[in-house]
Amino acid sequence: MIRAVIFDLDGVIVTTDEFHYQGWQRLADEEGIFFDRKINERLRGVSRLESLEIILEKAGRNYSKEEKTGMAERKNNYYRSLLHTLAPDDVFPGVKRMLKELKDTGIKIAIGSSSKNTPFILQKIGLEKTFDAVSDGNQIKRSKPDPEVFLLAASKLQIPPDQCLVVEDADAGVEAAINAGMKCLAVGSACVNPKAHLRANNLSEVSVEQIRNM
Ligand code: G6P
Ligand code: MG
């Protein structure tokens, strides 16, 4: 029986995955590096610096550590300026209903995100007090597919991993959930991932009853 649900943030709770894409596309264009939405799929769930390394696979030269730090910072500034437009309406369909129903049923809810911008985003969408625990990029050393971010969330909730369900839009996140010994519901971009235990386009297609009995 599932006693806790750990939600990824970008691309699961809120549409910020598109802003990540726009920030990286702007940086890549400025640097003259080829980048498109297909490459962007590989960045889902992956930390900022590891995302930059993936983008630099298409670069014509090597970049120093200082240059890389500067580029990651620049992308984050572009991203943060897009985040300023974020509002409670930008949460995905079915999210608020699902969070309320889980709470009403006594199932714990947490965030498990690689993003260091998690606290800011939760505040912008008015969900900063909603979750029983938040585990994010500021608290972990290894990003998905490593299970660290989800195991930290489970330990904060004091629920064993095999009673946790992860909701993910990233293939790296589905992998991380499985590595943590948790069940996984794949949505959005990951909705065809065969490794997930359940798949849906978004949370409005899933009932709490389905989750409980996974
Ligand atoms: C999430 C997103 C990734 C992003 C990472 C780090 O996992 O899916 O696309 O690179 O967080 O985000 P940050 O806000 O710290 O740059
Ligand atoms: Mg995501």
PDB file of C-alpha atoms and ligand atoms in Angstrom:
ATOM      1  CA  MET A   1       0.000   0.000   0.000  1.00  0.00           C
ATOM      2  CA  ILE A   2       1.311   3.463  -0.901  1.00  0.00           C
ATOM      3  CA  ARG A   3       1.624   5.789   2.142  1.00  0.00           C
ATOM      4  CA  ALA A   4       3.530   8.662   0.523  1.00  0.00           C
ATOM      5  CA  VAL A   5       3.725  10.326  -2.887  1.00  0.00           C
ATOM      6  CA  ILE A   6       6.899  12.182  -3.867  1.00  0.00           C
ATOM      7  CA  PHE A   7       6.407  14.627  -6.717  1.00  0.00           C
ATOM      8  CA  ASP A   8       9.073  15.902  -9.050  1.00  0.00           C
ATOM      9  CA  LEU A   9       8.554  19.665  -9.549  1.00  0.00           C
ATOM     10  CA  ASP A  10       9.495  20.914 -13.058  1.00  0.00           C
ATOM     11  CA  GLY A  11       7.217  19.255 -15.632  1.00  0.00           C
ATOM     12  CA  VAL A  12       5.060  17.463 -13.020  1.00  0.00           C
ATOM     13  CA  ILE A  13       3.670  20.124 -10.676  1.00  0.00           C
ATOM     14  CA  VAL A  14       4.368  23.188 -12.792  1.00  0.00           C
ATOM     15  CA  THR A  15       5.174  24.186 -16.391  1.00  0.00           C
ATOM     16  CA  THR A  16       8.714  25.417 -15.554  1.00  0.00           C
ATOM     17  CA  ASP A  17      10.229  22.675 -17.764  1.00  0.00           C
ATOM     18  CA  GLU A  18       9.458  24.978 -20.720  1.00  0.00           C
ATOM     19  CA  PHE A  19      11.347  27.876 -19.063  1.00  0.00           C
ATOM     20  CA  HIS A  20      14.371  25.606 -18.497  1.00  0.00           C
ATOM     21  CA  TYR A  21      14.292  24.827 -22.217  1.00  0.00           C
ATOM     22  CA  GLN A  22      14.031  28.522 -23.190  1.00  0.00           C
ATOM     23  CA  GLY A  23      16.913  29.472 -20.869  1.00  0.00           C
ATOM     24  CA  TRP A  24      19.219  26.790 -22.312  1.00  0.00           C
ATOM     25  CA  GLN A  25      18.177  27.591 -25.904  1.00  0.00           C
ATOM     26  CA  ARG A  26      19.095  31.260 -25.406  1.00  0.00           C
ATOM     27  CA  LEU A  27      22.484  30.363 -23.937  1.00  0.00           C
ATOM     28  CA  ALA A  28      23.233  27.840 -26.688  1.00  0.00           C
ATOM     29  CA  ASP A  29      22.251  30.338 -29.419  1.00  0.00           C
ATOM     30  CA  GLU A  30      24.520  33.005 -27.911  1.00  0.00           C
ATOM     31  CA  GLU A  31      27.408  30.533 -27.832  1.00  0.00           C
ATOM     32  CA  GLY A  32      26.694  29.242 -31.365  1.00  0.00           C
ATOM     33  CA  ILE A  33      26.108  25.711 -30.074  1.00  0.00           C
ATOM     34  CA  PHE A  34      23.460  23.517 -31.732  1.00  0.00           C
ATOM     35  CA  PHE A  35      20.605  22.751 -29.312  1.00  0.00           C
ATOM     36  CA  ASP A  36      17.006  21.649 -29.857  1.00  0.00           C
ATOM     37  CA  ARG A  37      14.010  20.173 -28.025  1.00  0.00           C
ATOM     38  CA  LYS A  38      15.247  16.641 -28.651  1.00  0.00           C
ATOM     39  CA  ILE A  39      18.519  17.300 -26.803  1.00  0.00           C
ATOM     40  CA  ASN A  40      16.497  19.166 -24.168  1.00  0.00           C
ATOM     41  CA  GLU A  41      14.673  15.919 -23.292  1.00  0.00           C
ATOM     42  CA  ARG A  42      17.996  14.587 -21.931  1.00  0.00           C
ATOM     43  CA  LEU A  43      18.208  17.525 -19.485  1.00  0.00           C
ATOM     44  CA  ARG A  44      15.015  16.644 -17.611  1.00  0.00           C
ATOM     45  CA  GLY A  45      15.794  15.804 -13.986  1.00  0.00           C
ATOM     46  CA  VAL A  46      19.501  16.475 -14.497  1.00  0.00           C
ATOM     47  CA  SER A  47      21.370  19.114 -12.428  1.00  0.00           C
ATOM     48  CA  ARG A  48      22.322  22.504 -13.883  1.00  0.00           C
ATOM     49  CA  LEU A  49      26.018  21.726 -14.408  1.00  0.00           C
ATOM     50  CA  GLU A  50      25.372  18.233 -15.758  1.00  0.00           C
ATOM     51  CA  SER A  51      22.808  19.760 -18.165  1.00  0.00           C
ATOM     52  CA  LEU A  52      25.479  22.181 -19.396  1.00  0.00           C
ATOM     53  CA  GLU A  53      27.874  19.263 -19.998  1.00  0.00           C
ATOM     54  CA  ILE A  54      25.239  17.628 -22.237  1.00  0.00           C
ATOM     55  CA  ILE A  55      24.819  20.883 -24.206  1.00  0.00           C
ATOM     56  CA  LEU A  56      28.603  21.226 -24.589  1.00  0.00           C
ATOM     57  CA  GLU A  57      28.779  17.817 -26.322  1.00  0.00           C
ATOM     58  CA  LYS A  58      27.868  19.808 -29.486  1.00  0.00           C
ATOM     59  CA  ALA A  59      30.371  22.646 -28.846  1.00  0.00           C
ATOM     60  CA  GLY A  60      33.283  23.134 -31.206  1.00  0.00           C
ATOM     61  CA  ARG A  61      35.828  23.733 -28.444  1.00  0.00           C
ATOM     62  CA  ASN A  62      36.638  22.978 -24.820  1.00  0.00           C
ATOM     63  CA  TYR A  63      35.421  25.323 -22.102  1.00  0.00           C
ATOM     64  CA  SER A  64      37.339  26.056 -18.868  1.00  0.00           C
ATOM     65  CA  LYS A  65      35.802  25.406 -15.456  1.00  0.00           C
ATOM     66  CA  GLU A  66      35.357  29.167 -14.958  1.00  0.00           C
ATOM     67  CA  GLU A  67      33.621  29.554 -18.320  1.00  0.00           C
ATOM     68  CA  LYS A  68      31.273  26.684 -17.454  1.00  0.00           C
ATOM     69  CA  THR A  69      30.394  28.221 -14.079  1.00  0.00           C
ATOM     70  CA  GLY A  70      29.710  31.536 -15.834  1.00  0.00           C
ATOM     71  CA  MET A  71      27.504  29.902 -18.479  1.00  0.00           C
ATOM     72  CA  ALA A  72      25.472  27.956 -15.900  1.00  0.00           C
ATOM     73  CA  GLU A  73      24.978  31.184 -13.977  1.00  0.00           C
ATOM     74  CA  ARG A  74      23.897  33.029 -17.126  1.00  0.00           C
ATOM     75  CA  LYS A  75      21.321  30.323 -17.947  1.00  0.00           C
ATOM     76  CA  ASN A  76      20.035  30.491 -14.391  1.00  0.00           C
ATOM     77  CA  ASN A  77      19.585  34.258 -14.704  1.00  0.00           C
ATOM     78  CA  TYR A  78      17.597  33.840 -17.951  1.00  0.00           C
ATOM     79  CA  TYR A  79      15.555  31.114 -16.249  1.00  0.00           C
ATOM     80  CA  ARG A  80      14.937  33.203 -13.117  1.00  0.00           C
ATOM     81  CA  SER A  81      13.709  36.154 -15.165  1.00  0.00           C
ATOM     82  CA  LEU A  82      11.162  33.833 -16.831  1.00  0.00           C
ATOM     83  CA  LEU A  83      10.145  32.494 -13.397  1.00  0.00           C
ATOM     84  CA  HIS A  84       9.010  35.974 -12.384  1.00  0.00           C
ATOM     85  CA  THR A  85       5.939  35.547 -14.613  1.00  0.00           C
ATOM     86  CA  LEU A  86       4.992  32.321 -12.801  1.00  0.00           C
ATOM     87  CA  ALA A  87       1.609  32.250 -11.012  1.00  0.00           C
ATOM     88  CA  PRO A  88      -0.648  29.689  -9.275  1.00  0.00           C
ATOM     89  CA  ASP A  89      -2.453  29.083 -12.617  1.00  0.00           C
ATOM     90  CA  ASP A  90       0.714  27.562 -14.074  1.00  0.00           C
ATOM     91  CA  VAL A  91       0.311  24.309 -12.163  1.00  0.00           C
ATOM     92  CA  PHE A  92      -0.563  21.341 -14.408  1.00  0.00           C
ATOM     93  CA  PRO A  93      -4.148  20.023 -14.694  1.00  0.00           C
ATOM     94  CA  GLY A  94      -5.188  17.729 -11.870  1.00  0.00           C
ATOM     95  CA  VAL A  95      -2.364  18.705  -9.501  1.00  0.00           C
ATOM     96  CA  LYS A  96      -4.340  20.656  -6.912  1.00  0.00           C
ATOM     97  CA  ARG A  97      -7.167  18.109  -6.825  1.00  0.00           C
ATOM     98  CA  MET A  98      -4.668  15.265  -6.436  1.00  0.00           C
ATOM     99  CA  LEU A  99      -2.759  16.993  -3.601  1.00  0.00           C
ATOM    100  CA  LYS A 100      -5.980  17.672  -1.720  1.00  0.00           C
ATOM    101  CA  GLU A 101      -7.335  14.149  -2.162  1.00  0.00           C
ATOM    102  CA  LEU A 102      -4.048  12.577  -1.048  1.00  0.00           C
ATOM    103  CA  LYS A 103      -4.040  14.748   2.076  1.00  0.00           C
ATOM    104  CA  ASP A 104      -7.693  13.912   2.802  1.00  0.00           C
ATOM    105  CA  THR A 105      -6.850  10.199   2.519  1.00  0.00           C
ATOM    106  CA  GLY A 106      -3.928  10.548   4.962  1.00  0.00           C
ATOM    107  CA  ILE A 107      -1.235   9.952   2.344  1.00  0.00           C
ATOM    108  CA  LYS A 108       1.906  12.064   2.896  1.00  0.00           C
ATOM    109  CA  ILE A 109       3.090  14.322   0.065  1.00  0.00           C
ATOM    110  CA  ALA A 110       6.608  15.552  -0.706  1.00  0.00           C
ATOM    111  CA  ILE A 111       8.670  17.244  -3.396  1.00  0.00           C
ATOM    112  CA  GLY A 112      11.745  15.473  -4.809  1.00  0.00           C
ATOM    113  CA  SER A 113      13.437  17.834  -7.292  1.00  0.00           C
ATOM    114  CA  SER A 114      17.029  18.376  -8.486  1.00  0.00           C
ATOM    115  CA  SER A 115      16.316  22.111  -8.753  1.00  0.00           C
ATOM    116  CA  LYS A 116      17.981  24.666  -6.503  1.00  0.00           C
ATOM    117  CA  ASN A 117      15.136  27.038  -7.418  1.00  0.00           C
ATOM    118  CA  THR A 118      12.527  24.796  -5.729  1.00  0.00           C
ATOM    119  CA  PRO A 119      11.769  27.072  -2.715  1.00  0.00           C
ATOM    120  CA  PHE A 120      11.319  30.111  -5.005  1.00  0.00           C
ATOM    121  CA  ILE A 121       9.032  28.230  -7.409  1.00  0.00           C
ATOM    122  CA  LEU A 122       6.855  26.770  -4.628  1.00  0.00           C
ATOM    123  CA  GLN A 123       6.412  30.266  -3.284  1.00  0.00           C
ATOM    124  CA  LYS A 124       5.495  31.696  -6.713  1.00  0.00           C
ATOM    125  CA  ILE A 125       2.759  29.069  -7.236  1.00  0.00           C
ATOM    126  CA  GLY A 126       1.462  29.372  -3.673  1.00  0.00           C
ATOM    127  CA  LEU A 127       2.362  25.802  -2.621  1.00  0.00           C
ATOM    128  CA  GLU A 128       5.185  26.630  -0.178  1.00  0.00           C
ATOM    129  CA  LYS A 129       3.221  25.340   2.820  1.00  0.00           C
ATOM    130  CA  THR A 130       1.441  22.432   1.106  1.00  0.00           C
ATOM    131  CA  PHE A 131       3.992  19.596   1.273  1.00  0.00           C
ATOM    132  CA  ASP A 132       4.918  17.489   4.314  1.00  0.00           C
ATOM    133  CA  ALA A 133       8.559  17.500   3.153  1.00  0.00           C
ATOM    134  CA  VAL A 134      10.684  19.142   0.471  1.00  0.00           C
ATOM    135  CA  SER A 135      13.850  17.499  -0.830  1.00  0.00           C
ATOM    136  CA  ASP A 136      15.639  19.548  -3.508  1.00  0.00           C
ATOM    137  CA  GLY A 137      18.855  20.394  -5.332  1.00  0.00           C
ATOM    138  CA  ASN A 138      20.125  22.456  -2.394  1.00  0.00           C
ATOM    139  CA  GLN A 139      20.210  19.374  -0.154  1.00  0.00           C
ATOM    140  CA  ILE A 140      21.704  16.650  -2.344  1.00  0.00           C
ATOM    141  CA  LYS A 141      25.095  15.777  -3.827  1.00  0.00           C
ATOM    142  CA  ARG A 142      24.064  13.463  -6.674  1.00  0.00           C
ATOM    143  CA  SER A 143      21.285  14.203  -9.147  1.00  0.00           C
ATOM    144  CA  LYS A 144      18.846  11.774 -10.801  1.00  0.00           C
ATOM    145  CA  PRO A 145      19.165   8.913 -11.842  1.00  0.00           C
ATOM    146  CA  ASP A 146      20.827   8.619  -8.424  1.00  0.00           C
ATOM    147  CA  PRO A 147      18.048   7.916  -5.869  1.00  0.00           C
ATOM    148  CA  GLU A 148      19.420  10.387  -3.258  1.00  0.00           C
ATOM    149  CA  VAL A 149      16.737  13.089  -3.660  1.00  0.00           C
ATOM    150  CA  PHE A 150      13.873  10.574  -3.273  1.00  0.00           C
ATOM    151  CA  LEU A 151      15.476   8.664  -0.388  1.00  0.00           C
ATOM    152  CA  LEU A 152      15.963  11.962   1.431  1.00  0.00           C
ATOM    153  CA  ALA A 153      12.276  12.825   0.922  1.00  0.00           C
ATOM    154  CA  ALA A 154      11.216   9.392   2.248  1.00  0.00           C
ATOM    155  CA  SER A 155      13.449   9.713   5.297  1.00  0.00           C
ATOM    156  CA  LYS A 156      12.041  13.188   6.046  1.00  0.00           C
ATOM    157  CA  LEU A 157       8.540  11.677   5.848  1.00  0.00           C
ATOM    158  CA  GLN A 158       9.650   8.615   7.838  1.00  0.00           C
ATOM    159  CA  ILE A 159       8.024   6.289   5.290  1.00  0.00           C
ATOM    160  CA  PRO A 160       9.932   3.217   3.963  1.00  0.00           C
ATOM    161  CA  PRO A 161      10.887   3.526   0.248  1.00  0.00           C
ATOM    162  CA  ASP A 162       8.736   0.566  -0.823  1.00  0.00           C
ATOM    163  CA  GLN A 163       5.639   2.427   0.440  1.00  0.00           C
ATOM    164  CA  CYS A 164       6.460   5.534  -1.615  1.00  0.00           C
ATOM    165  CA  LEU A 165       5.302   6.438  -5.113  1.00  0.00           C
ATOM    166  CA  VAL A 166       7.296   8.892  -7.236  1.00  0.00           C
ATOM    167  CA  VAL A 167       5.617  11.031  -9.938  1.00  0.00           C
ATOM    168  CA  GLU A 168       8.074  11.919 -12.710  1.00  0.00           C
ATOM    169  CA  ASP A 169       8.267  13.462 -16.198  1.00  0.00           C
ATOM    170  CA  ALA A 170      11.953  12.579 -16.728  1.00  0.00           C
ATOM    171  CA  ASP A 171      13.437   9.260 -17.792  1.00  0.00           C
ATOM    172  CA  ALA A 172      16.321   9.972 -15.366  1.00  0.00           C
ATOM    173  CA  GLY A 173      13.711  10.452 -12.630  1.00  0.00           C
ATOM    174  CA  VAL A 174      11.920   7.178 -13.409  1.00  0.00           C
ATOM    175  CA  GLU A 175      15.319   5.482 -13.160  1.00  0.00           C
ATOM    176  CA  ALA A 176      15.999   7.256  -9.834  1.00  0.00           C
ATOM    177  CA  ALA A 177      12.660   6.095  -8.400  1.00  0.00           C
ATOM    178  CA  ILE A 178      13.396   2.495  -9.359  1.00  0.00           C
ATOM    179  CA  ASN A 179      16.925   2.815  -7.930  1.00  0.00           C
ATOM    180  CA  ALA A 180      15.323   4.020  -4.672  1.00  0.00           C
ATOM    181  CA  GLY A 181      13.103   0.914  -4.539  1.00  0.00           C
ATOM    182  CA  MET A 182       9.973   3.024  -5.035  1.00  0.00           C
ATOM    183  CA  LYS A 183       6.998   2.738  -7.368  1.00  0.00           C
ATOM    184  CA  CYS A 184       6.788   5.231 -10.233  1.00  0.00           C
ATOM    185  CA  LEU A 185       4.000   7.031 -12.072  1.00  0.00           C
ATOM    186  CA  ALA A 186       5.360   8.551 -15.297  1.00  0.00           C
ATOM    187  CA  VAL A 187       3.588  11.611 -16.725  1.00  0.00           C
ATOM    188  CA  GLY A 188       4.170  14.165 -19.499  1.00  0.00           C
ATOM    189  CA  SER A 189       7.410  13.573 -21.383  1.00  0.00           C
ATOM    190  CA  ALA A 190       8.003  10.229 -19.625  1.00  0.00           C
ATOM    191  CA  CYS A 191       4.455   8.941 -20.204  1.00  0.00           C
ATOM    192  CA  VAL A 192       5.653   6.208 -22.556  1.00  0.00           C
ATOM    193  CA  ASN A 193       8.529   5.033 -20.338  1.00  0.00           C
ATOM    194  CA  PRO A 194       8.103   1.242 -20.099  1.00  0.00           C
ATOM    195  CA  LYS A 195      10.001   1.072 -16.778  1.00  0.00           C
ATOM    196  CA  ALA A 196       7.315   3.068 -14.915  1.00  0.00           C
ATOM    197  CA  HIS A 197       4.674   1.129 -12.968  1.00  0.00           C
ATOM    198  CA  LEU A 198       1.868   3.423 -14.192  1.00  0.00           C
ATOM    199  CA  ARG A 199       1.710   5.957 -17.060  1.00  0.00           C
ATOM    200  CA  ALA A 200      -0.567   8.943 -17.743  1.00  0.00           C
ATOM    201  CA  ASN A 201      -0.515  12.164 -19.763  1.00  0.00           C
ATOM    202  CA  ASN A 202      -1.123  14.181 -16.606  1.00  0.00           C
ATOM    203  CA  LEU A 203      -2.454  13.833 -13.067  1.00  0.00           C
ATOM    204  CA  SER A 204      -6.066  14.541 -14.015  1.00  0.00           C
ATOM    205  CA  GLU A 205      -6.153  11.026 -15.553  1.00  0.00           C
ATOM    206  CA  VAL A 206      -5.179   9.311 -12.273  1.00  0.00           C
ATOM    207  CA  SER A 207      -7.269   8.631  -9.160  1.00  0.00           C
ATOM    208  CA  VAL A 208      -6.077   8.415  -5.557  1.00  0.00           C
ATOM    209  CA  GLU A 209      -7.613   4.924  -5.415  1.00  0.00           C
ATOM    210  CA  GLN A 210      -5.323   3.802  -8.261  1.00  0.00           C
ATOM    211  CA  ILE A 211      -2.297   5.233  -6.441  1.00  0.00           C
ATOM    212  CA  ARG A 212      -3.147   3.699  -3.074  1.00  0.00           C
ATOM    213  CA  ASN A 213      -3.301   0.204  -4.487  1.00  0.00           C
ATOM    214  CA  MET A 214      -0.110   0.293  -6.537  1.00  0.00           C
TER     215      MET A 214
HETATM  216  C1  G6P B   1      15.106  19.872 -12.553  1.00  0.00           C
HETATM  217  C2  G6P B   1      14.879  20.062 -14.033  1.00  0.00           C
HETATM  218  C3  G6P B   1      16.191  20.136 -14.775  1.00  0.00           C
HETATM  219  C4  G6P B   1      17.100  21.180 -14.128  1.00  0.00           C
HETATM  220  C5  G6P B   1      17.364  20.818 -12.683  1.00  0.00           C
HETATM  221  C6  G6P B   1      18.221  21.844 -11.957  1.00  0.00           C
HETATM  222  O1  G6P B   1      15.469  18.562 -12.330  1.00  0.00           O
HETATM  223  O2  G6P B   1      14.118  19.005 -14.576  1.00  0.00           O
HETATM  224  O3  G6P B   1      15.915  20.483 -16.111  1.00  0.00           O
HETATM  225  O4  G6P B   1      18.320  21.267 -14.827  1.00  0.00           O
HETATM  226  O5  G6P B   1      16.109  20.733 -12.014  1.00  0.00           O
HETATM  227  O6  G6P B   1      17.489  23.032 -11.842  1.00  0.00           O
HETATM  228  P1  G6P B   1      18.033  24.404 -11.313  1.00  0.00           P
HETATM  229  O7  G6P B   1      16.791  25.207 -11.108  1.00  0.00           O
HETATM  230  O8  G6P B   1      18.776  24.137 -10.032  1.00  0.00           O
HETATM  231  O9  G6P B   1      18.930  24.944 -12.365  1.00  0.00           O
HETATM  232 MG    MG B   2      10.824  17.101 -14.105  1.00  0.00          MG
END
